[in-house]
C-alpha atoms as a printed R data frame, in Angstrom:
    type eleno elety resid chain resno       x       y       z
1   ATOM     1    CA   UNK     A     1  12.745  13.006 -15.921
2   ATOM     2    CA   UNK     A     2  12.727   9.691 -14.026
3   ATOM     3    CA   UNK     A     3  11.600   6.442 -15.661
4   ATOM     4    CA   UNK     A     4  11.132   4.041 -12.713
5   ATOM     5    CA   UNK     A     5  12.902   1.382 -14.520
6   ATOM     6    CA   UNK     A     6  15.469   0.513 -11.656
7   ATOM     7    CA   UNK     A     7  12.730   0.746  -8.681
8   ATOM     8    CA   UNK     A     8  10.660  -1.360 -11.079
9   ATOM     9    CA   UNK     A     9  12.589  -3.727 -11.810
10  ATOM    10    CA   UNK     A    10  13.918  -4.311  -8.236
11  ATOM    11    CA   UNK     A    11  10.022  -4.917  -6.888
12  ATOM    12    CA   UNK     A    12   9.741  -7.670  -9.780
13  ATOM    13    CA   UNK     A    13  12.797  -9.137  -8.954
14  ATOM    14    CA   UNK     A    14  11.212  -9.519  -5.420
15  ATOM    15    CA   UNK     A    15   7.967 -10.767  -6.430
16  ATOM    16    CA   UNK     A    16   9.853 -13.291  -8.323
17  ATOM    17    CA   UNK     A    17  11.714 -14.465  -5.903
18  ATOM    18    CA   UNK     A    18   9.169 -14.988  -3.352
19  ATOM    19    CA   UNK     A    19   6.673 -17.033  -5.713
20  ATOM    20    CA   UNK     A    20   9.905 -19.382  -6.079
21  ATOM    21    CA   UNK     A    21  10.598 -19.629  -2.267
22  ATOM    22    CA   UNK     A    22   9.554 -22.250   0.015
23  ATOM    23    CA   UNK     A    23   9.207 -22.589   3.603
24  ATOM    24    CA   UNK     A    24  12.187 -21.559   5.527
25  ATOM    25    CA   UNK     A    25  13.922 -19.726   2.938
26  ATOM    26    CA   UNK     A    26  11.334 -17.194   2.731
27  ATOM    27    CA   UNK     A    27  12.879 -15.163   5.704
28  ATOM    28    CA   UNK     A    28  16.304 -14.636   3.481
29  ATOM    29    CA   UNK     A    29  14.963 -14.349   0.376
30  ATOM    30    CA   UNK     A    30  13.080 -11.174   1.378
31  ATOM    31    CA   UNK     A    31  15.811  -9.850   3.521
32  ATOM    32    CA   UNK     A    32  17.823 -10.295   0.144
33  ATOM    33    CA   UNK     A    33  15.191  -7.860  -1.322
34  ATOM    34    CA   UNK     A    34  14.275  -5.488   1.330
35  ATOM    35    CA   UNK     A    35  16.314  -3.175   3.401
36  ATOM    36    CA   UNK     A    36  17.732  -3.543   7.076
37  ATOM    37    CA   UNK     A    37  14.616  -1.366   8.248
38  ATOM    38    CA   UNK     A    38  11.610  -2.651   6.186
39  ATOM    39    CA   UNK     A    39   8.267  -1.545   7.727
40  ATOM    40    CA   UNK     A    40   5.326  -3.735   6.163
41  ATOM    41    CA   UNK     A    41   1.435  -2.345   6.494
42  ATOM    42    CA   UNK     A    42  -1.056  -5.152   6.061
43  ATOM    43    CA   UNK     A    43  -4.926  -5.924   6.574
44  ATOM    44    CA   UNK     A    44  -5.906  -6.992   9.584
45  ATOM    45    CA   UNK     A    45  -5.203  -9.228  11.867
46  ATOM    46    CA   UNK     A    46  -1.252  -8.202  10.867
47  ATOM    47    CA   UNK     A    47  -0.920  -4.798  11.224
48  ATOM    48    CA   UNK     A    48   2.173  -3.484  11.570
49  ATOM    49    CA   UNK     A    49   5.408  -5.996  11.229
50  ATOM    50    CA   UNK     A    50   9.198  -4.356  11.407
51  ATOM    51    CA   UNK     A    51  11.948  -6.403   9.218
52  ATOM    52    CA   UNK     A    52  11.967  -9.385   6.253
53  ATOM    53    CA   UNK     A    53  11.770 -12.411   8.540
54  ATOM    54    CA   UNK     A    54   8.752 -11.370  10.678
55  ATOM    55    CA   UNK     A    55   6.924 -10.262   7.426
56  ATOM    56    CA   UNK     A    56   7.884 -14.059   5.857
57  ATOM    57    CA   UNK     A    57   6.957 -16.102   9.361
58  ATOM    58    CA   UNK     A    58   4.077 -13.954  10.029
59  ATOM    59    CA   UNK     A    59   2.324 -13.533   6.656
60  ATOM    60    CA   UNK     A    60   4.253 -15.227   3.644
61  ATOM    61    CA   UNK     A    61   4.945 -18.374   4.786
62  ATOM    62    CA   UNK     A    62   1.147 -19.118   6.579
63  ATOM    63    CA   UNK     A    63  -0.485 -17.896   3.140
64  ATOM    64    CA   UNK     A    64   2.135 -19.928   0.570
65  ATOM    65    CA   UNK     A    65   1.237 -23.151   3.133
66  ATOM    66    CA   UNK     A    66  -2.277 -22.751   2.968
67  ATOM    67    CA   UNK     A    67  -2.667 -21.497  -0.746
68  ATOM    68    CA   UNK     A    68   0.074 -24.065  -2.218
69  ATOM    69    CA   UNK     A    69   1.441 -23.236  -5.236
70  ATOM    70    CA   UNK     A    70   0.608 -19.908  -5.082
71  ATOM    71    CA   UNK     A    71   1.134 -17.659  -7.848
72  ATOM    72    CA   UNK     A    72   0.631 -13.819  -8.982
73  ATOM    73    CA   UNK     A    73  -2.026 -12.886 -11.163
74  ATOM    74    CA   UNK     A    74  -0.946  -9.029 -11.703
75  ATOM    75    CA   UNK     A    75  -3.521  -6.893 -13.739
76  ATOM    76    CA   UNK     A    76  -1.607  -3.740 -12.943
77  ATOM    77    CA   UNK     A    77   1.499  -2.418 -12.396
78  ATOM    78    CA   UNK     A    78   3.389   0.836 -12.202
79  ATOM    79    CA   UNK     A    79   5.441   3.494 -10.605
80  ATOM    80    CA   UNK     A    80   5.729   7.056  -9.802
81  ATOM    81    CA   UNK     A    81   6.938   9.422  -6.873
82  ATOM    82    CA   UNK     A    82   4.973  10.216  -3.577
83  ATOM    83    CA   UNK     A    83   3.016  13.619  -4.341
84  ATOM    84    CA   UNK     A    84   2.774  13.072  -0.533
85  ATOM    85    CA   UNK     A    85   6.045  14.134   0.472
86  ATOM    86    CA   UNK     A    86   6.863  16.371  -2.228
87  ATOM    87    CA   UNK     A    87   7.582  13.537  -5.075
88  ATOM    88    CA   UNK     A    88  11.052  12.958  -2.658
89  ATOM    89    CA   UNK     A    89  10.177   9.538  -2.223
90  ATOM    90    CA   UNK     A    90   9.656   6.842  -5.497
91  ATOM    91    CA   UNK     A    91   7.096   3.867  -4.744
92  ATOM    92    CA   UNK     A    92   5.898   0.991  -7.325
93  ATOM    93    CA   UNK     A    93   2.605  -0.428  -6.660
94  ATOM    94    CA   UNK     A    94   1.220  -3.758  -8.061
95  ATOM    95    CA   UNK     A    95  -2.231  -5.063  -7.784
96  ATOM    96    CA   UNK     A    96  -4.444  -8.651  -9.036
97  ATOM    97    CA   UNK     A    97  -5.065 -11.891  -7.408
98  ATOM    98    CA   UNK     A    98  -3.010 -14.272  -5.438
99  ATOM    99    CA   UNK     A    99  -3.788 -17.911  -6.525
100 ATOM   100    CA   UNK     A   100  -3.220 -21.167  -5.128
101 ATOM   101    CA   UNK     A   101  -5.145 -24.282  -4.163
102 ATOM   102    CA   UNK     A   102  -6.582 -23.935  -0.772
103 ATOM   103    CA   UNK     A   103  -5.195 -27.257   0.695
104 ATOM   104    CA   UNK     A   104  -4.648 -26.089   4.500
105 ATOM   105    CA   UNK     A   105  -6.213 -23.515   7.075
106 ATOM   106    CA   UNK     A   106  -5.199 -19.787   6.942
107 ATOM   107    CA   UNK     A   107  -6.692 -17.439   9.789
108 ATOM   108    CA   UNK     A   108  -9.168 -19.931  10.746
109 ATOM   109    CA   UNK     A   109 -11.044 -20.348   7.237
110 ATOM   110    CA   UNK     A   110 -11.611 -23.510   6.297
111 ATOM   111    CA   UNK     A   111  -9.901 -25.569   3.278
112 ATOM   112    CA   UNK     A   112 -11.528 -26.061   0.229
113 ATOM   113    CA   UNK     A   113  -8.961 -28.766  -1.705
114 ATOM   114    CA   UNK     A   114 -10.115 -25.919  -4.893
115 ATOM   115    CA   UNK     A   115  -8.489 -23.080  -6.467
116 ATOM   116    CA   UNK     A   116  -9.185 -19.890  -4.295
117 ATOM   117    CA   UNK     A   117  -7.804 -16.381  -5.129
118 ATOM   118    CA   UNK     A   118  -6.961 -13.539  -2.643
119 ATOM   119    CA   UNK     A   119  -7.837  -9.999  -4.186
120 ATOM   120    CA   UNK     A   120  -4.373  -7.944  -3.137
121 ATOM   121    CA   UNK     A   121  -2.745  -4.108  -4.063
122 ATOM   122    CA   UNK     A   122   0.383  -3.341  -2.895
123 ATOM   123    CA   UNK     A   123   2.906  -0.195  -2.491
124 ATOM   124    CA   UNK     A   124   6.558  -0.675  -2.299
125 ATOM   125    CA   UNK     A   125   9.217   2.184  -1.160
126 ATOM   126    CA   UNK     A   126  12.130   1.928  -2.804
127 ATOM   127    CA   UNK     A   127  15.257   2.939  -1.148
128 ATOM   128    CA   UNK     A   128  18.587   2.208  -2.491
129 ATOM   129    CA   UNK     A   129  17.287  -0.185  -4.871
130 ATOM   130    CA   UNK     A   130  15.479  -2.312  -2.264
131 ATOM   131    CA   UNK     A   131  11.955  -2.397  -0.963
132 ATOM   132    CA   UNK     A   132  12.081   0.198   2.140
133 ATOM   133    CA   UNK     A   133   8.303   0.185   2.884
134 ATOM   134    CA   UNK     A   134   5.316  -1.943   2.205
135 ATOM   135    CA   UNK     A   135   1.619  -1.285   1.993
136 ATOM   136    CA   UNK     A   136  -0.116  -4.706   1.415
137 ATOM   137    CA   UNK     A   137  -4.088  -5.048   1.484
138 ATOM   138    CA   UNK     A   138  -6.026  -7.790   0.601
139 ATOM   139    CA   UNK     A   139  -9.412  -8.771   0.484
140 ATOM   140    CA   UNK     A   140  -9.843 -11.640   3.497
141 ATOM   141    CA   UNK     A   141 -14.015 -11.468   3.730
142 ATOM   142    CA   UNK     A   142 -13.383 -12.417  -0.599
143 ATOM   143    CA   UNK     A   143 -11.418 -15.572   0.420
144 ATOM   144    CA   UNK     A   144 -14.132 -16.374   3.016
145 ATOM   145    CA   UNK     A   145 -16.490 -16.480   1.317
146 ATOM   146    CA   UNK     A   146 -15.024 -18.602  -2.017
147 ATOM   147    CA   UNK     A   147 -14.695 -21.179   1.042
148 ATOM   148    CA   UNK     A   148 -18.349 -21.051   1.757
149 ATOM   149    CA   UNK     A   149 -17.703 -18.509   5.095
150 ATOM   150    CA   UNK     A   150 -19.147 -15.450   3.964
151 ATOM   151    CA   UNK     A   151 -18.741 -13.161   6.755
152 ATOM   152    CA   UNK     A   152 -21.394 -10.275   6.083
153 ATOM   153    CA   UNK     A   153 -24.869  -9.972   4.935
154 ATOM   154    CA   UNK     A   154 -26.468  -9.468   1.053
155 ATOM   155    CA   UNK     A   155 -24.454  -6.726   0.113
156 ATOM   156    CA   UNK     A   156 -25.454  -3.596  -1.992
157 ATOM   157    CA   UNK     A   157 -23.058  -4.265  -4.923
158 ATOM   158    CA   UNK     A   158 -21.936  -7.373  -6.696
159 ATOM   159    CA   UNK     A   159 -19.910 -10.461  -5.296
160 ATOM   160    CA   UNK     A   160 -17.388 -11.399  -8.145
161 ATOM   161    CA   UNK     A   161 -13.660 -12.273  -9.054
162 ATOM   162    CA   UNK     A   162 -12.778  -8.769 -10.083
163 ATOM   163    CA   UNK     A   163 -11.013  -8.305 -13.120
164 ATOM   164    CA   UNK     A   164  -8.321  -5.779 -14.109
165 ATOM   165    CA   UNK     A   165  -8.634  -3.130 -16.553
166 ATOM   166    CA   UNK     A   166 -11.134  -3.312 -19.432
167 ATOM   167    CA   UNK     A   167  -8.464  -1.973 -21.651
168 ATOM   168    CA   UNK     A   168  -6.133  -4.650 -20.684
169 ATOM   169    CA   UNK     A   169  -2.934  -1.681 -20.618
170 ATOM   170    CA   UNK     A   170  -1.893  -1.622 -17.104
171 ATOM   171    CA   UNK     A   171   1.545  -3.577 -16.475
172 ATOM   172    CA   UNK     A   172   3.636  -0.296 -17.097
173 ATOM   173    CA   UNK     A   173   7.095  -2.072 -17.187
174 ATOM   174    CA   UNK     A   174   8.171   0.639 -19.726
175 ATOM   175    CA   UNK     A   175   8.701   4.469 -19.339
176 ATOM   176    CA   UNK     A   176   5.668   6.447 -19.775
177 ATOM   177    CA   UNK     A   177   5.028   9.711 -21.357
178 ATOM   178    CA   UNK     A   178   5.137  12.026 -17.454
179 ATOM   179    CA   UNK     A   179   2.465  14.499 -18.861
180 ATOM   180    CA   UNK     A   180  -0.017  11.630 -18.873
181 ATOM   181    CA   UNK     A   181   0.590  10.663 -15.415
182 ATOM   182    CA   UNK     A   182   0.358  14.211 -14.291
183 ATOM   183    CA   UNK     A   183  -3.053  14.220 -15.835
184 ATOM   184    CA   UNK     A   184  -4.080  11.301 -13.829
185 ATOM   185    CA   UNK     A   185  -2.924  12.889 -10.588
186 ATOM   186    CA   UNK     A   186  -4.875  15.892 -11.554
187 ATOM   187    CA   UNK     A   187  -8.089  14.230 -11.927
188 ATOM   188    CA   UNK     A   188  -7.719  11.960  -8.662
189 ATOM   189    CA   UNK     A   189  -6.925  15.388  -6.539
190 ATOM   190    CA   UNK     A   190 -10.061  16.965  -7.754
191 ATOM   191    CA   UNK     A   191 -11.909  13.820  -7.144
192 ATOM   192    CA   UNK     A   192 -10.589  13.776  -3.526
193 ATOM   193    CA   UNK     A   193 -11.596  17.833  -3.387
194 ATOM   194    CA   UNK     A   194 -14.971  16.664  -3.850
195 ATOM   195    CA   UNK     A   195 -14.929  13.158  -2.168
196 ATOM   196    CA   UNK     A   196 -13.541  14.535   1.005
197 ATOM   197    CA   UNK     A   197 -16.058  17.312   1.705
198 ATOM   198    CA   UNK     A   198 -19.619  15.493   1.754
199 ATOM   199    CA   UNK     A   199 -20.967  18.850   1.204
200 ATOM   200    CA   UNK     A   200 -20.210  20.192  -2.015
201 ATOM   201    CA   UNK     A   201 -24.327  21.692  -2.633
202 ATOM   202    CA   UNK     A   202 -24.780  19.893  -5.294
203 ATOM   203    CA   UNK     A   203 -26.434  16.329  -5.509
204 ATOM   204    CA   UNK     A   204 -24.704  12.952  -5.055
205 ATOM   205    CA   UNK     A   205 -24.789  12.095  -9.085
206 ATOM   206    CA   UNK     A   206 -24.247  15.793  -9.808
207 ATOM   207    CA   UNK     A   207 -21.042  15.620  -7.794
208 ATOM   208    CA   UNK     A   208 -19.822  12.439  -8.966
209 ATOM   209    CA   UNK     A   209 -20.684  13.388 -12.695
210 ATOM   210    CA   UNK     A   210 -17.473  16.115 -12.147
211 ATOM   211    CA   UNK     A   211 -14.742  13.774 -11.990
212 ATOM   212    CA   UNK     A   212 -16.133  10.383 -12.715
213 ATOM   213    CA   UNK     A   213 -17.337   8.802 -16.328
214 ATOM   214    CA   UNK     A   214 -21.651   7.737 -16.982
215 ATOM   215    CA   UNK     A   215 -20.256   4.131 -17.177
216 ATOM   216    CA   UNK     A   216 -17.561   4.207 -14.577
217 ATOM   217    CA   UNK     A   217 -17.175   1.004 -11.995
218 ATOM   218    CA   UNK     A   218 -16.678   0.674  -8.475
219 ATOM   219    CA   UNK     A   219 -14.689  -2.326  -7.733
220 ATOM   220    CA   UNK     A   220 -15.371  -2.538  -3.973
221 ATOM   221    CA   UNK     A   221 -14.621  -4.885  -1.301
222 ATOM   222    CA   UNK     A   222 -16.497  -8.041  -0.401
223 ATOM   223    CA   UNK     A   223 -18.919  -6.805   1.946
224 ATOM   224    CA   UNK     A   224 -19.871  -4.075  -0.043
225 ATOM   225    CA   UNK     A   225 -19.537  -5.105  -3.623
226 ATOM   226    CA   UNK     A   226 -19.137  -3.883  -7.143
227 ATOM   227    CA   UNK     A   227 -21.070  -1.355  -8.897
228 ATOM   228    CA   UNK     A   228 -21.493  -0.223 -12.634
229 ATOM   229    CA   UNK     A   229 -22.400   3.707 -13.882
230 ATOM   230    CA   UNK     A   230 -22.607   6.943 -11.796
231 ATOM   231    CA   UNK     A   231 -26.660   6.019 -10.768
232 ATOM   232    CA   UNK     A   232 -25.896   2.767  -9.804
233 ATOM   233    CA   UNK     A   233 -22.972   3.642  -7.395
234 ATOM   234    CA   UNK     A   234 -24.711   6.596  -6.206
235 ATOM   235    CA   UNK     A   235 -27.552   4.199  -5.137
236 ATOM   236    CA   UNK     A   236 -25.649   0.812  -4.023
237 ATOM   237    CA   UNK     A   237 -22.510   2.453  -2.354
238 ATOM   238    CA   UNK     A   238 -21.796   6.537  -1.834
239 ATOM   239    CA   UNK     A   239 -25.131   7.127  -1.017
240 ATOM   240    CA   UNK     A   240 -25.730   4.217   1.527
241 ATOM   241    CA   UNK     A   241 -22.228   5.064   2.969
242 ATOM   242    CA   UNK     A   242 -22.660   9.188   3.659
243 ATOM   243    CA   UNK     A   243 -25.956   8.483   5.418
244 ATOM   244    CA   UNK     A   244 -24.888   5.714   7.016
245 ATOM   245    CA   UNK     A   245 -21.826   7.665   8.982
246 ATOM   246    CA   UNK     A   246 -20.982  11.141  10.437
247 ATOM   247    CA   UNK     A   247 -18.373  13.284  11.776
248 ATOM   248    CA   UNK     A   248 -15.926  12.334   9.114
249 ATOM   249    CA   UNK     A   249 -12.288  13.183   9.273
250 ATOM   250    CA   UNK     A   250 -10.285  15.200   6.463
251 ATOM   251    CA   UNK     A   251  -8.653  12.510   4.567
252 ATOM   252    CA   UNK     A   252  -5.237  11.786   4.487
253 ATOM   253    CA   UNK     A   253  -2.864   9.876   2.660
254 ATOM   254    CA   UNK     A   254   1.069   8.141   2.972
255 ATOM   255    CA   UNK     A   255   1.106   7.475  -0.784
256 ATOM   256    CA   UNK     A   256  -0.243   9.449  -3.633
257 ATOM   257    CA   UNK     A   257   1.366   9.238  -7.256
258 ATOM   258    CA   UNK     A   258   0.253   8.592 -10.465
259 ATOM   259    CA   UNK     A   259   1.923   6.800 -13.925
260 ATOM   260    CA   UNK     A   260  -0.008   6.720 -17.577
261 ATOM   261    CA   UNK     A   261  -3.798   6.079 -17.084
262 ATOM   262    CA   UNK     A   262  -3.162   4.759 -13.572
263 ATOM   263    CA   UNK     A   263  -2.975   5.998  -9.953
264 ATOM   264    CA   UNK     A   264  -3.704   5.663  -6.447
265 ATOM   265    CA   UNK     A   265  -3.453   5.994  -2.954
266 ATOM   266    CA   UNK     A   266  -3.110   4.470   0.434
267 ATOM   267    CA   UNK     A   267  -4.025   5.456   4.029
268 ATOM   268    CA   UNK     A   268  -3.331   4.556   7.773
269 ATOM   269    CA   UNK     A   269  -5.803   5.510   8.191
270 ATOM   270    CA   UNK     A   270  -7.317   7.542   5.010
271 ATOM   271    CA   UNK     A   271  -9.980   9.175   7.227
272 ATOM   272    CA   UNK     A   272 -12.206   8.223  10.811
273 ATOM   273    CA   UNK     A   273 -16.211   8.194  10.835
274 ATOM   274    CA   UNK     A   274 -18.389   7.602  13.406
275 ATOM   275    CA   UNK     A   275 -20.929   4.984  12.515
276 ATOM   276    CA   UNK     A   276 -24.702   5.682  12.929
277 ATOM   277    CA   UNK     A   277 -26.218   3.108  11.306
278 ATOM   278    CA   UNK     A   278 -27.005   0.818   8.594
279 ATOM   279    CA   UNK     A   279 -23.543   0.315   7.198
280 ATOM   280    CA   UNK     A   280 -23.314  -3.290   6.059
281 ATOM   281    CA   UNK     A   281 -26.511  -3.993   7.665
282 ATOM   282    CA   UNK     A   282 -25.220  -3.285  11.360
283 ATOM   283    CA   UNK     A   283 -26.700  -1.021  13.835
284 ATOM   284    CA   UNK     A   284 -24.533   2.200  15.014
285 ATOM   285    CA   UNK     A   285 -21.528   0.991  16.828
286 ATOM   286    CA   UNK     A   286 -20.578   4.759  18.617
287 ATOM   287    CA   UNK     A   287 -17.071   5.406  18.375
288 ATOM   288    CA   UNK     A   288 -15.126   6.966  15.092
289 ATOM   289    CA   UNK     A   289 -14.058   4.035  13.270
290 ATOM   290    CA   UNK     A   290 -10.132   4.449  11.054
291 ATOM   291    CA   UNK     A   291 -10.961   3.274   7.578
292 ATOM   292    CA   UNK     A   292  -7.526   2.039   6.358
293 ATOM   293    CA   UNK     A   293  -8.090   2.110   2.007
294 ATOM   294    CA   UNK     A   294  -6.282   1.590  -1.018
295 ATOM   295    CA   UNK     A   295  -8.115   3.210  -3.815
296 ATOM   296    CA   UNK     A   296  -6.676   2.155  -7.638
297 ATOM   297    CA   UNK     A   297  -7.665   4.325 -10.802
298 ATOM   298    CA   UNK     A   298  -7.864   4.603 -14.309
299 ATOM   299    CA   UNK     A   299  -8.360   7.633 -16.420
300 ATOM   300    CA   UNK     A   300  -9.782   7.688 -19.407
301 ATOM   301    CA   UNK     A   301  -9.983  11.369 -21.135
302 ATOM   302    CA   UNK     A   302 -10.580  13.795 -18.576
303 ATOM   303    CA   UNK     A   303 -12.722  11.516 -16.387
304 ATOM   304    CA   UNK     A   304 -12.256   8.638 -13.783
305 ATOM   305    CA   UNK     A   305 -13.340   5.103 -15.540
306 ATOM   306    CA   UNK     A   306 -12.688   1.871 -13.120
307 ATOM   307    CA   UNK     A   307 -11.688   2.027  -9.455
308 ATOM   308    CA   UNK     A   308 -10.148  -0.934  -7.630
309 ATOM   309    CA   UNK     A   309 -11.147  -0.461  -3.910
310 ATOM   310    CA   UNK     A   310  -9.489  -2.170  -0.998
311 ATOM   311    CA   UNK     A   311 -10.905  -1.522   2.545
312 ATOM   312    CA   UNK     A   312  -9.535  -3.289   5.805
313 ATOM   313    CA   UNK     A   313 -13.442  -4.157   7.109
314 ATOM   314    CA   UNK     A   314 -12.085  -6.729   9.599
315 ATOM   315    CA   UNK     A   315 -10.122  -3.551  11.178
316 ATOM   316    CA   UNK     A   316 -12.871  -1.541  11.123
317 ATOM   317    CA   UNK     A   317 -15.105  -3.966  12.258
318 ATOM   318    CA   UNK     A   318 -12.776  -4.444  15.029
319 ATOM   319    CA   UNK     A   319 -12.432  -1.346  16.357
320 ATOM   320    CA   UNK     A   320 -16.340  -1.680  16.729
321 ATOM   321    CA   UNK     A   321 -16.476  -4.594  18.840
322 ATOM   322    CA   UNK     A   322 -17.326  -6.944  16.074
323 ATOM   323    CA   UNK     A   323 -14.305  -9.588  15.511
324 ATOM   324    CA   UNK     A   324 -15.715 -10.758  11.873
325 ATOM   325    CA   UNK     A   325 -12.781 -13.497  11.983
326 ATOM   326    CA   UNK     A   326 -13.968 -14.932  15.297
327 ATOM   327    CA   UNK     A   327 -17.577 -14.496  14.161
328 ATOM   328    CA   UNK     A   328 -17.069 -16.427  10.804
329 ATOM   329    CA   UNK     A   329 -14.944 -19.204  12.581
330 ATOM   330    CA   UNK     A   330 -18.399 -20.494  13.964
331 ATOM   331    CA   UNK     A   331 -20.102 -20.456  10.876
C-alpha cells in the first residue's frame, strides 16, 4: 500500500524552495521542481498558465513583491491518489495562509505597509517525482478587504482569518493507516450524492443532518462567510444559495482523494448554475455561471466536522458581467 512519502516530500521540497527565492530566480527554481509540461490552475484573473517560468513571472513573483517576506502558514497537509481517474494518478494537497507585509500593489489593491494574509489550498500532481499539475485557489475578495477594499456587500456568514483544524492533526507528513482515509472518501461521496441532487425529499437540515455533524462549520469564502452548526448553515449559506440559482449542472471533479481525517476536491468547473437572484445581494445575471471550488474536509466518526471552502467569485462574477477587480479598484 502506498505511503506518499516520496510525492510528499518532493511538494515540500518545492514549497521550500520557493519561500527562499527571490526575484529572478523564481523562474528556475520552479522549473527545478516541476516537470517540462507543468499545467498550473489558479483563481482568477490567471487562469490557466503552461510551464515554471510563466507560473513564477505571472503569479509568484507579483505576489512575493507585493507581500514581502512572504511565508507559509500550512494548517493542513496530505496526500492520496485521484479516485477520479481510478486512483492512477497520486496528488498532495496543502492548504493555510500566505503571509507577508503588504508593502506594494498586487492586482490593483492597495498597500497597507501591515501584515496581510492570503487564504490559499492547493493540489499538486506528482509525476516522476516532480510537480506535473497544479490547482491553486486563493481567496482575493479576503485580501481586499484586510486592505480596506471589500468588494461585496454584508455577507450571510462571518468575515474572519480562518483557522485550521480544531484538532490541530492535519500536517500528515507520516504514513497513515489507508482504512481511515477510505472512510473519509466514503463519507465525502455520500455527501456529494446528496449535495449534488437539490432534491433529495427531505428538508434542507434533514439532508444535511445525513452526512454532516450538529456542530459542523462552513469555512466559506469572503463574500459569503463562515458558518457554525447544521441550522445556522442551512439558514446563512445552502439555503440562500439553492433558492438563489437554478438549472444546476451534475458536478464534476479533476481531483478527489482522501488521507486520515482529511479530504477534498477540486473542479474546473465543479458544476454551472444559472443565477436568478439574490446571490450575494445581486439581481439575476441570466446565463449559467462555472463555479470553479475547492472544498477541504475533516471527518470526525462517521460524520463531516469542518469544511474549508474556496470559490473563484471574481470568475464567476465575471462571467456575469460584473468585473469585481475593476469595480473595487474605484473604491
Amino acid at each position: 500500500m502506498a505511503d506518499f512519502q516520496t510525492e510528499k516530500a518532493a511538494v515540500r521540497a518545492c514549497q521550500a524552495a520557493l519561500e527562499a527565492a527571490t526575484g529572478e530566480s523564481l523562474g528556475a527554481v520552479l522549473a527545478a521542481h516541476t516537470t517540462g509540461d507543468y499545467r498550473w490552475r489558479g483563481y482568477h484573473p490567471f487562469g490557466e498558465l503552461a510551464g515554471a517560468d510563466a507560473v513564477a513571472r505571472t503569479f509568484w513573483q507579483p505576489l512575493k513583491d507585493a507581500l514581502r517576506h512572504l511565508q507559509r502558514r500550512e494548517d493542513i497537509f496530505f496526500a492520496g491518489s485521484n479516485e477520479m481517474d481510478g486512483h492512477a494518478s497520486v496528488w498532495v494537497v496543502s492548504m493555510g495562509h500566505l503571509l507577508g507585509l503588504f508593502d506594494a500593489p498586487w492586482l490593483g489593491i492597495r498597500p497597507t505597509g501591515k501584515l496581510a494574509m492570503l487564504r490559499y489550498c492547493e493540489f499538486h500532481r506528482i509525476a516522476g517525482g516532480k510537480i506535473a499539475e497544479t490547482a491553486m485557489y486563493f481567496d482575493i475578495p479576503h485580501l481586499m478587504a484586510q486592505a480596506g477594499q471589500d468588494p461585496f456587500p454584508l455577507q450571510t456568514g462571518a468575515f474572519l482569518v480562518q483557522p485550521g483544524p480544531r484538532p490541530h492533526d492535519a500536517l500528515l507528513h507520516d504514513p497513515q493507516d489507508p482504512e481511515t482515509g477510505r472512510r473519509t472518501l466514503a463519507v465525502i461521496n455520500a455527501m456529494i450524492t446528496d449535495l449534488g441532487q437539490w432534491k433529495s425529499g427531505l428538508t434542507l437540515e434533514d439532508e444535511l443532518a445525513r452526512t454532516w455533524a450538529d456542530d459542523m462549520i462552513w469555512w466559506g469564502p469572503h463574500g459569503i462567510g463562515a458558518t457554525y452548526t447544521i441550522a445556522r448553515y442551512a439558514k446563512q449559506h445552502a439555503g440562500p444559495f439553492r433558492a438563489a440559482f437554478a438549472e444546476r449542472s451534475q458536478t464534476r471533479h479533476i481531483c478527489r482523494l482522501a488521507e486520515g481525517h482529511y479530504g477534498g476536491f477540486f473542479g474546473w468547473p465543479n458544476f454551472t448554475a444559472r443565477h436568478i437572484g439574490g446571490f450575494m445581494g445581486m439581481p439575476a445575471s441570466g446565463p449559467a455561471g462555472e463555479f470553479r471550488i475547492i472544498d477541504i474536509y475533516r471527518r470526525k466518526g462517521d460524520k463531516l466536522a469542518e469544511n474549508w471552502v474556496f470559490i473563484d467569485l471574481l470568475h464567476f462574477w465575471k462571467s456575469q458581467g460584473v468585473d469585481i477587480l475593476d469595480r473595487a479598484g474605484r473604491l
